[in-house]
Coordinates of N, CA and C in Angstrom, one line a residue:
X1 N 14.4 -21.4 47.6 CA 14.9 -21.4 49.0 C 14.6 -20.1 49.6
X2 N 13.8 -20.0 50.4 CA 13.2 -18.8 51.7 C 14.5 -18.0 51.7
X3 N 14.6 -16.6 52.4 CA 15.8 -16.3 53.3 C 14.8 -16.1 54.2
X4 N 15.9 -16.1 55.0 CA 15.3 -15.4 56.6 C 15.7 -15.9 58.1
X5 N 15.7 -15.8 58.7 CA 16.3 -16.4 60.2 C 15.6 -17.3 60.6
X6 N 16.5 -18.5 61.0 CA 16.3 -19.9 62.0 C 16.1 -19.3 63.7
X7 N 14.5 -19.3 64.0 CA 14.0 -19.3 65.4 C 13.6 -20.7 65.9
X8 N 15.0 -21.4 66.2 CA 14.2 -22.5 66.6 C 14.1 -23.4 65.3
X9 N 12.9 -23.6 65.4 CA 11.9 -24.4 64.1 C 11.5 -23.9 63.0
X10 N 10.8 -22.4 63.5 CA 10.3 -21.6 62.6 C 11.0 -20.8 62.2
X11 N 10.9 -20.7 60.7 CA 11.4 -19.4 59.7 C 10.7 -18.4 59.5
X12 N 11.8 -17.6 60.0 CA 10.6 -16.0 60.3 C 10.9 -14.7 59.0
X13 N 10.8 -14.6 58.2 CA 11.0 -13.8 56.9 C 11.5 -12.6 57.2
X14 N 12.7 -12.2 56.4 CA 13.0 -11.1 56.9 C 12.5 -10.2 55.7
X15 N 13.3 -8.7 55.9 CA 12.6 -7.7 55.0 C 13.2 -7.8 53.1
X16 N 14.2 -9.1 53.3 CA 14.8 -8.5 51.7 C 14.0 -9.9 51.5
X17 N 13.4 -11.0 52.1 CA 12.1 -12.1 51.5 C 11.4 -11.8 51.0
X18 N 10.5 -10.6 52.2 CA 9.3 -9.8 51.5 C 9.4 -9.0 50.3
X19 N 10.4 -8.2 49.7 CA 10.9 -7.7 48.9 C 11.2 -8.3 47.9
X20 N 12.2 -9.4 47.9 CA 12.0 -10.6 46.8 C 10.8 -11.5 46.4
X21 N 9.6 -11.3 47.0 CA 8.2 -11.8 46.9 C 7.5 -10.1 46.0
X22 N 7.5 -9.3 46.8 CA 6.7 -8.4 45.9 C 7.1 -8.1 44.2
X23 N 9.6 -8.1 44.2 CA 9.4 -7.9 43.1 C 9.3 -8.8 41.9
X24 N 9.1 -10.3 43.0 CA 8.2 -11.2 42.1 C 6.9 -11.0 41.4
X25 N 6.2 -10.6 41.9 CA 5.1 -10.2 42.3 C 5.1 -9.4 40.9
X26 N 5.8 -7.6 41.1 CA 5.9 -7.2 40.2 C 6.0 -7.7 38.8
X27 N 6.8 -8.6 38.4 CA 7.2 -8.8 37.5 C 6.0 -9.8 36.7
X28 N 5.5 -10.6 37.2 CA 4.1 -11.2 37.3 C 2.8 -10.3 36.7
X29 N 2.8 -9.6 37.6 CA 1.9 -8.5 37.2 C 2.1 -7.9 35.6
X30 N 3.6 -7.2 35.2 CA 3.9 -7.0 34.1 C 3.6 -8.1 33.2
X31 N 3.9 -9.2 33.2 CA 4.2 -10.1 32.3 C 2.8 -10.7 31.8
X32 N 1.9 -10.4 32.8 CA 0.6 -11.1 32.3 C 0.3 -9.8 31.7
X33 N 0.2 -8.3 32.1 CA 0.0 -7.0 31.1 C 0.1 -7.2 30.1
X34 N 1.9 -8.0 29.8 CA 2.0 -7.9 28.3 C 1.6 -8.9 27.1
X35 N 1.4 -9.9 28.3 CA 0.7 -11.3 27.8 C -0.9 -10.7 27.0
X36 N -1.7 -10.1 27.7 CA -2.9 -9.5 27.5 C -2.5 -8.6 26.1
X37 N -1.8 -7.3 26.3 CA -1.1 -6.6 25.5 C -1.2 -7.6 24.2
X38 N -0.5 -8.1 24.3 CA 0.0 -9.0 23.0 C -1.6 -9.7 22.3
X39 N -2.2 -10.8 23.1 CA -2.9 -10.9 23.0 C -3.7 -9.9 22.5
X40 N -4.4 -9.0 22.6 CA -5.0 -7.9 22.3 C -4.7 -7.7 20.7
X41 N -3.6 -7.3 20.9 CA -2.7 -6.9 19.3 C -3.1 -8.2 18.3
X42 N -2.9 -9.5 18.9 CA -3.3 -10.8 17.7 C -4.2 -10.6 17.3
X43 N -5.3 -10.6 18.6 CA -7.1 -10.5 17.9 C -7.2 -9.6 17.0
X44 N -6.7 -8.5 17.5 CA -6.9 -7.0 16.5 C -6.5 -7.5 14.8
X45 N -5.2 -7.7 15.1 CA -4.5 -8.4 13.7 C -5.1 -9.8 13.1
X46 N -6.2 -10.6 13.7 CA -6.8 -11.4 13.3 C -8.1 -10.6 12.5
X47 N -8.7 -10.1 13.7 CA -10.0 -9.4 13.1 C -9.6 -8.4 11.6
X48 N -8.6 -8.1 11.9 CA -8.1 -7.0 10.4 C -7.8 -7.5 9.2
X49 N -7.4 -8.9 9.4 CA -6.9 -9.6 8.1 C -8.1 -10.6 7.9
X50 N -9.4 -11.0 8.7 CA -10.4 -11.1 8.3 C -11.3 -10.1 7.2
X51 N -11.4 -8.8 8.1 CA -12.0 -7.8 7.3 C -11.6 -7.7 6.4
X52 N -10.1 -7.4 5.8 CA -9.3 -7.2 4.6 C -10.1 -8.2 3.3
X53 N -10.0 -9.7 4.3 CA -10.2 -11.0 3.2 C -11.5 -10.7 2.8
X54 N -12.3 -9.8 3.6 CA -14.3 -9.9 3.0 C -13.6 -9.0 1.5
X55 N -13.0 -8.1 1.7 CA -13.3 -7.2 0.5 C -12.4 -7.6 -0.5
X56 N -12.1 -8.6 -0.7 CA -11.7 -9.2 -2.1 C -13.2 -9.0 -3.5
X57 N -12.3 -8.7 -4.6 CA -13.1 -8.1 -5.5 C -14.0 -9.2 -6.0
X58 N -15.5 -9.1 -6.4 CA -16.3 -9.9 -6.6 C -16.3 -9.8 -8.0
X59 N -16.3 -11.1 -8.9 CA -15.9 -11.6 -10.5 C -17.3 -11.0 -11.2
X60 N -16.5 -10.4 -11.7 CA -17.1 -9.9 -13.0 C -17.8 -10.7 -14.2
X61 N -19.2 -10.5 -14.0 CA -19.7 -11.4 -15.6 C -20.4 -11.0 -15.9
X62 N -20.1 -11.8 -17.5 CA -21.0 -10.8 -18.6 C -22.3 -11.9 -18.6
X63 N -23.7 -11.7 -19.1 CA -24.5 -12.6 -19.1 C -25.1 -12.5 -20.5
X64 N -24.9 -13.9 -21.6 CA -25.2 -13.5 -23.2 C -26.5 -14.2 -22.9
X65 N -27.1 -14.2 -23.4 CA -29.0 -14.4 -23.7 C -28.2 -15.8 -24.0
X66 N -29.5 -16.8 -23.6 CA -29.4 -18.4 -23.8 C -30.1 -18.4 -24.8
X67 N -29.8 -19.2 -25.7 CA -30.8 -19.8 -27.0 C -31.3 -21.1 -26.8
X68 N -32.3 -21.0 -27.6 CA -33.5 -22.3 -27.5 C -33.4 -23.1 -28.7
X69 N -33.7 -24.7 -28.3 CA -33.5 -25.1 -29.1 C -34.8 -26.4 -29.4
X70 N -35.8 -26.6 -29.8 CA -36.6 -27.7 -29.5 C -36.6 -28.9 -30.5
X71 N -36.8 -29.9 -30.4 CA -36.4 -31.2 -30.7 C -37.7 -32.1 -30.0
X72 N -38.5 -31.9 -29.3 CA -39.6 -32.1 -28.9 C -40.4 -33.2 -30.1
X73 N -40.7 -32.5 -31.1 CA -41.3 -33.3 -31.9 C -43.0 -32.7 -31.7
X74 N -43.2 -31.8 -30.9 CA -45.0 -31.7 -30.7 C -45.2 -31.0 -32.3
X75 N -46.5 -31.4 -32.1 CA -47.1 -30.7 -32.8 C -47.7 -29.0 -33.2
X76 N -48.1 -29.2 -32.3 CA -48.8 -27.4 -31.7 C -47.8 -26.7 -31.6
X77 N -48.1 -25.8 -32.3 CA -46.4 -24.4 -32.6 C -46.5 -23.6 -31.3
X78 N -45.3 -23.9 -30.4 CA -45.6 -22.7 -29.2 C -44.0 -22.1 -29.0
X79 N -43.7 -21.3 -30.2 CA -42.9 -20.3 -30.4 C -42.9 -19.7 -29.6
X80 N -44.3 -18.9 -29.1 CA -44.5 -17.7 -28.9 C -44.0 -17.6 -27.3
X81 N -44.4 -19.0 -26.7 CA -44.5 -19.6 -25.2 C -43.5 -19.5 -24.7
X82 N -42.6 -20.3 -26.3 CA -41.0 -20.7 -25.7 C -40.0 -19.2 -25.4
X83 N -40.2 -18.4 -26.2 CA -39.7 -17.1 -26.5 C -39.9 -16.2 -24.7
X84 N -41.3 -15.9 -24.9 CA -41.6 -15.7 -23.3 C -41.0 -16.5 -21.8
X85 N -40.9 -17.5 -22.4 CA -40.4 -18.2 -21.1 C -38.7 -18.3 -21.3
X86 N -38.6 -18.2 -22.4 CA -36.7 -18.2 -22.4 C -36.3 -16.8 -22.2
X87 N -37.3 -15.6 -22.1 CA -36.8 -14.0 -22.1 C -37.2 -14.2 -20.0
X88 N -38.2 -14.6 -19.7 CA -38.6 -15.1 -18.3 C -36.9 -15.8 -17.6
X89 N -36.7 -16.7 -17.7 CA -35.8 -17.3 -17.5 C -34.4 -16.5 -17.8
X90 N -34.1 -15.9 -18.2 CA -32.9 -15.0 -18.6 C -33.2 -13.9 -17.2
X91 N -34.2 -13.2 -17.3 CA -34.6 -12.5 -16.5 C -34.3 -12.9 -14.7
X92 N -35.1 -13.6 -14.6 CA -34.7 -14.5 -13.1 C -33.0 -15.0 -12.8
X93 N -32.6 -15.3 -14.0 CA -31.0 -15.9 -14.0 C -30.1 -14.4 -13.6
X94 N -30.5 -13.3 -14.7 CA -29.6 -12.0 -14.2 C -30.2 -11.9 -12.5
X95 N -31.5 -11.7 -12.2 CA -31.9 -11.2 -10.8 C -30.8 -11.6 -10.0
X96 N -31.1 -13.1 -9.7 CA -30.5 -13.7 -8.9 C -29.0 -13.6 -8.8
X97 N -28.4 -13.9 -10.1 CA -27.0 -13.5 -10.1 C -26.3 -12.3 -9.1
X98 N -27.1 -11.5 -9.9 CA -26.9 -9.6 -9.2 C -26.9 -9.5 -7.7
X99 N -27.9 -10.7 -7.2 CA -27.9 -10.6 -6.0 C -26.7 -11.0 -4.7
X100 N -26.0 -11.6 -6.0 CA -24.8 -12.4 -4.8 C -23.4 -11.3 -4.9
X101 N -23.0 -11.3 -3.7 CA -22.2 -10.1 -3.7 C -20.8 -10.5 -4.1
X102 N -20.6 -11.6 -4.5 CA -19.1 -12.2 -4.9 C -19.3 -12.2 -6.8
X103 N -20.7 -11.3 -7.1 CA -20.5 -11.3 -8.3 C -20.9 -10.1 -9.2
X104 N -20.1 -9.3 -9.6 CA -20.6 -8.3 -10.2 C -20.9 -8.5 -11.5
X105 N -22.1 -8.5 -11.9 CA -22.4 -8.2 -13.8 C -22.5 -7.2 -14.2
X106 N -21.9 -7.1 -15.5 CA -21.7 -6.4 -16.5 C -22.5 -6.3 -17.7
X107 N -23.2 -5.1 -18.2 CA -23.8 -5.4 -19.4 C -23.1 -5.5 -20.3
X108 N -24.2 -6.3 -21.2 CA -23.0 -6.8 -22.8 C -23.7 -5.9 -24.1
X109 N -23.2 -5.4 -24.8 CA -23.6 -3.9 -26.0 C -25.1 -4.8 -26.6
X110 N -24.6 -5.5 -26.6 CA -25.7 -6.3 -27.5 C -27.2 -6.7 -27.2
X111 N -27.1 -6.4 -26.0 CA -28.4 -7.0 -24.8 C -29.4 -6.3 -25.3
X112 N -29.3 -5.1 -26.2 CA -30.7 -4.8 -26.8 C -31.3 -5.2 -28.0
X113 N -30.6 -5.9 -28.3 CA -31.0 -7.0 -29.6 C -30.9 -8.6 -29.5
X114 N -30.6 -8.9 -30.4 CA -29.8 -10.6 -30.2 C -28.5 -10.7 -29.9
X115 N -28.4 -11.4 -28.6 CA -27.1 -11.3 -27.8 C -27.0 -12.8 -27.2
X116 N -26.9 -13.5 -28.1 CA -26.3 -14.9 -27.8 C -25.1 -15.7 -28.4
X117 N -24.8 -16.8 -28.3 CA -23.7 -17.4 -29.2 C -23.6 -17.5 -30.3
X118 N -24.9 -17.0 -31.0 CA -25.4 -17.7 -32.3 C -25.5 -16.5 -33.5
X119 N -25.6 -15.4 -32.5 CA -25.9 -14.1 -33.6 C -25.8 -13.1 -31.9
X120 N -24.8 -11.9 -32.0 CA -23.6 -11.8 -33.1 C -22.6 -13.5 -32.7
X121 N -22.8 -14.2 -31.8 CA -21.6 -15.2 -32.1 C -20.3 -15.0 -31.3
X122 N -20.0 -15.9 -30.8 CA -19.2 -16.1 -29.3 C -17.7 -15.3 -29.5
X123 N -17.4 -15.1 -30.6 CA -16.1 -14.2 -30.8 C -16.3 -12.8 -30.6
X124 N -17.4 -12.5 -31.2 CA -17.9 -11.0 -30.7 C -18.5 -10.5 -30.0
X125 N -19.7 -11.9 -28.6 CA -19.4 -11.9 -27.5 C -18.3 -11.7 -26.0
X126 N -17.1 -12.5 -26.8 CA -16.0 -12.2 -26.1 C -15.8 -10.6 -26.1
X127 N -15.3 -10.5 -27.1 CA -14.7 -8.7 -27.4 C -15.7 -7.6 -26.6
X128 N -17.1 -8.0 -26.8 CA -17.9 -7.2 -26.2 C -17.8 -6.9 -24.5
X129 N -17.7 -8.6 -24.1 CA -17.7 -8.8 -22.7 C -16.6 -8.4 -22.1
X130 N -14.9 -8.2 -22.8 CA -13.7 -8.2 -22.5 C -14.1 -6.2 -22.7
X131 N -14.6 -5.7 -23.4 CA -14.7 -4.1 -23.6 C -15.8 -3.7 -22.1
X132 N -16.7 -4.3 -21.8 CA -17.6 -4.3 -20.6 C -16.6 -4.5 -19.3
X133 N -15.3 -4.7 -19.1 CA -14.3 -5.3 -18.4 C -15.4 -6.2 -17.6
X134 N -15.6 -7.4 -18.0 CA -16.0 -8.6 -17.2 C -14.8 -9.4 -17.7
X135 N -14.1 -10.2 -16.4 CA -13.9 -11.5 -16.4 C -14.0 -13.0 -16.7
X136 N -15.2 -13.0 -16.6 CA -16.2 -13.7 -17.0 C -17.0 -14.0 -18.1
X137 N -17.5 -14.8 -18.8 CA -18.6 -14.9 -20.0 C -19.7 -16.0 -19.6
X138 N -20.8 -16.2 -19.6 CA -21.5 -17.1 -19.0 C -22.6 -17.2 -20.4
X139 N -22.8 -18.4 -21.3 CA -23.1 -18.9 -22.7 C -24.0 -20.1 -22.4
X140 N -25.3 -19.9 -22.8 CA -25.9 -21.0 -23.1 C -26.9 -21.6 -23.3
X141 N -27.7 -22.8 -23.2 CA -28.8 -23.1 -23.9 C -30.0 -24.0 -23.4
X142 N -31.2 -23.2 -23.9 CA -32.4 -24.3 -23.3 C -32.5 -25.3 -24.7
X143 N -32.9 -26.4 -24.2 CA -33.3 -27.6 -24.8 C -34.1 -28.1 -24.2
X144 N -35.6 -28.1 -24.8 CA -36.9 -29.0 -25.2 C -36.6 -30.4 -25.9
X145 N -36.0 -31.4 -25.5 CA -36.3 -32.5 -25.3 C -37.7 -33.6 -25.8
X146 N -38.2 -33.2 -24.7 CA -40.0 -33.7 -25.0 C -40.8 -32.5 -24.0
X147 N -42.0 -33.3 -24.2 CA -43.0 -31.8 -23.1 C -42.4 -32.4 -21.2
X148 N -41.7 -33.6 -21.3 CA -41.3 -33.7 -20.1 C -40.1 -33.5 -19.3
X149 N -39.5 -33.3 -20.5 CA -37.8 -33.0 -20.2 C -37.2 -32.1 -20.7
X150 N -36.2 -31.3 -20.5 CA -35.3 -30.4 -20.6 C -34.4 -30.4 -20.3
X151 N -33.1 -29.8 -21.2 CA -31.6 -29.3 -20.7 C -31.5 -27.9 -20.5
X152 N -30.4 -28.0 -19.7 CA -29.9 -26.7 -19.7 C -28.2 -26.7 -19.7
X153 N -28.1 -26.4 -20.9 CA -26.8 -26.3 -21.2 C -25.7 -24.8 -21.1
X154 N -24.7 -24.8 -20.4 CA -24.2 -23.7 -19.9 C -22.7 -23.7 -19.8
X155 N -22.3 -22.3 -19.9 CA -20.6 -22.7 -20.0 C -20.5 -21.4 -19.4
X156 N -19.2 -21.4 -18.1 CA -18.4 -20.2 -17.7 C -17.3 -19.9 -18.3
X157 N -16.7 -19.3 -19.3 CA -15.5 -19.0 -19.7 C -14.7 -17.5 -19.3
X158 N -13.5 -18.3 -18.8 CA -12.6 -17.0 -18.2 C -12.2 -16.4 -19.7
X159 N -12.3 -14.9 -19.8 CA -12.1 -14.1 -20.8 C -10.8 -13.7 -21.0
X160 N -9.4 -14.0 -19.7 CA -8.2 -14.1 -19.6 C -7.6 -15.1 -20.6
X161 N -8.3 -16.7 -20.5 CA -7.2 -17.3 -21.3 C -8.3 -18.2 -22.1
X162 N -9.8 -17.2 -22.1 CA -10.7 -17.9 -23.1 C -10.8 -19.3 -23.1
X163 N -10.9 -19.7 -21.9 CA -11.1 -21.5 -21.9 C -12.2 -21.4 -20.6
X164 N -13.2 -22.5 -20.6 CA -14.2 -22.9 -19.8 C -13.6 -23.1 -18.3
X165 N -14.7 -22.6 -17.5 CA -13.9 -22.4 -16.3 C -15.3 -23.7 -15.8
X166 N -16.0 -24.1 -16.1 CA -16.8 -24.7 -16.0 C -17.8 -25.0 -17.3
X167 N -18.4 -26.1 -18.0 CA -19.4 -26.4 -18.6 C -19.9 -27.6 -18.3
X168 N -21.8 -27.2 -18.3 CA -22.8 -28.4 -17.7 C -23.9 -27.9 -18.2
X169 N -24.2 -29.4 -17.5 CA -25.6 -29.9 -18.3 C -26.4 -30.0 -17.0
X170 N -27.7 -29.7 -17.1 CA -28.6 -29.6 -16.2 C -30.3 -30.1 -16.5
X171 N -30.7 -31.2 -16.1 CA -31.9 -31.6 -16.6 C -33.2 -30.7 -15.5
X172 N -34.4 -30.9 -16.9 CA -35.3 -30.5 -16.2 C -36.7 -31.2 -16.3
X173 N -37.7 -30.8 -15.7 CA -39.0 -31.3 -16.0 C -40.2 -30.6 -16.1
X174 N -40.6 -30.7 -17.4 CA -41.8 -29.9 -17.5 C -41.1 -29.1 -18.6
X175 N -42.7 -28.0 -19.2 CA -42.4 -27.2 -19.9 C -43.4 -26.0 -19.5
X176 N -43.3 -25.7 -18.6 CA -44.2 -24.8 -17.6 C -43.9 -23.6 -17.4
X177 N -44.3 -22.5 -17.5 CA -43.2 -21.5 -16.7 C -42.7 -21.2 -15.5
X178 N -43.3 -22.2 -14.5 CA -42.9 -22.8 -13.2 C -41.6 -23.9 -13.5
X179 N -41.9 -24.8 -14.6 CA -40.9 -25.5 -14.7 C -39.4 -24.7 -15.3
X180 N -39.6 -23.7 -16.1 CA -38.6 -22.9 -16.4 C -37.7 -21.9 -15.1
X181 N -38.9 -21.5 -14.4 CA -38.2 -20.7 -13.3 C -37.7 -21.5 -12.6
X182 N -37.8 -22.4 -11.8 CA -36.8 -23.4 -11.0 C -35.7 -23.7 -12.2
X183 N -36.0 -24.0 -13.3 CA -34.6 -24.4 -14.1 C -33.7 -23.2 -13.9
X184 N -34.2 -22.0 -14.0 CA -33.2 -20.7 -13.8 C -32.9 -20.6 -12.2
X185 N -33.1 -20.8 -12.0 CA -32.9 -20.6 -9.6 C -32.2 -22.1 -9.8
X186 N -32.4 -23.1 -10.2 CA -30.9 -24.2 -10.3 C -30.1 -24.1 -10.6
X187 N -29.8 -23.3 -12.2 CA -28.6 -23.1 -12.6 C -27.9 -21.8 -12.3
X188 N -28.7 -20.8 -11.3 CA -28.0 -20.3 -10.9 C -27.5 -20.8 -9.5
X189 N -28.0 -21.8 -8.6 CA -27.4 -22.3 -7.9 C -26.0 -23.0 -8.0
X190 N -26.1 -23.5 -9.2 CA -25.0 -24.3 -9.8 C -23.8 -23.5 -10.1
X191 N -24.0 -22.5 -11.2 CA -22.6 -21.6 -11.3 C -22.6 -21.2 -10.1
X192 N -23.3 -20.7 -9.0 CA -22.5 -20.0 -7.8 C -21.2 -21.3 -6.8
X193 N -21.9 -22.1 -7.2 CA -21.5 -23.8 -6.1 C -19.8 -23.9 -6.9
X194 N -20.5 -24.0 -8.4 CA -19.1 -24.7 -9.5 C -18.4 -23.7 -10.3
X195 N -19.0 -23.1 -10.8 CA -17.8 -22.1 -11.6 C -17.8 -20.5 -11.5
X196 N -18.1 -19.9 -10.5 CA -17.3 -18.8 -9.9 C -16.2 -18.8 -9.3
X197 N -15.4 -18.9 -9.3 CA -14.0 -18.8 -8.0 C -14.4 -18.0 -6.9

C-alpha cells in the first residue's frame, strides 16, 4: 500500500514514500552484495576442496619381474628371444606405469638379479616391497601357449592385508616383439582401469 495524499484521482507521493522506496532499495542493493559475497565464498570453497581432492597421495607399487613360462610345444629353442622379449616387456610395463601420476613405483632390492615369484619367491618379495614402503605388489606371468597365443597372467596384492586386490588373465597374439609390446601397453591399461584404487 502507497502512502501519500488523495488529489482527486491521483496519488501524489509524499516524502516518507520516496524514502520508504530508496530504503528498499538499499536493502536490495545489500542483499544481492551479500548474495554475490556468499556466492563468491562457495566457489572459492568449491574450487579449494577440488584442489585439495587432486593431491590425494598416488599408490605406491612395487613391480617383481614376470616369469615365462612356454608350453608351446615348438621345436626351435628360442630362449634367447623369449628372455629378450620378457626383459622388453617388463621394461615398457615399468615406463608406462611411472607415467601415470596416481602411481608411484618403488624399487624392489632384488631388481638386480632374479626378482620374481619364483626366486627369491613371493614371501620375500612381500618383505622387500613392504621395506621399499610400496603398498602395492604387482606379480606375474607370460605364457606361450602356441606361436599364436599368449597369457598374461597378473596379480595386484595390497601388502596391508596381503590379499589380491585384483588377479587376471589377459590373452594375446603372436609371439613377436610387437606382439609382446601391445601385450605390455594392455596390461598396463588394465591394472590402471581394475586394480589401482
Amino acid at each position: 500500500m502507497a502512502i501519500g495524499t488523495a488529489i482527486g484521482m491521483a496519488i501524489v507521493p509524499t516524502l516518507e514514500d520516496e524514502m520508504l522506496r530508496v530504503q528498499c532499495a538499499e536493502v536490495r542493493f545489500r542483499l544481492l552484495g551479500c548474495g554475490q559475497f556468499l556466492l563468491t565464498l562457495i566457489g572459492a570453497g568449491v574450487l579449494a576442496s577440488a584442489a585439495f581432492a587432486d593431491v590425494v597421495e598416488p599408490a605406491t607399487l612395487a613391480v617383481a619381474d614376470f616369469e615365462f613360462k612356454d608350453t608351446s610345444g615348438e621345436v626351435r629353442d628360442q630362449t634367447a628371444e623369449h628372455q629378450a622379449r620378457l626383459k622388453a616387456f617388463g621394461v615398457t610395463l615399468q615406463d608406462a606405469l611411472s607415467d601415470n601420476k596416481k602411481i608411484d613405483l618403488v624399487a624392489l632390492p632384488c631388481q638386480a638379479e632374479q626378482c620374481t615369484i619364483k626366486d627369491p619367491g613371493l614371501v620375500d618379495l612381500s618383505k622387500q616391497a613392504k621395506t621399499a614402503r610400496a603398498k602395492y605388489l604387482l606379480i606375474g606371468q607370460m605364457h606361450k601357449m602356441s606361436t599364436l597365443v599368449g597369457w598374461v597372467k597378473f596379480a595386484v596384492l595390497d601388502l596391508n592385508n596381503n590379499k589380491a586386490v585384483c588377479d587376471r588373465y589377459l590373452t594375446y597374439r603372436g609371439d613377436t616383439d610387437e606382439a609382446w609390446r601391445r601385450a605390455a601397453e594392455f596390461t598396463v591399461r588394465d591394472i590402471e582401469k581394475h586394480c589401482i584404487p
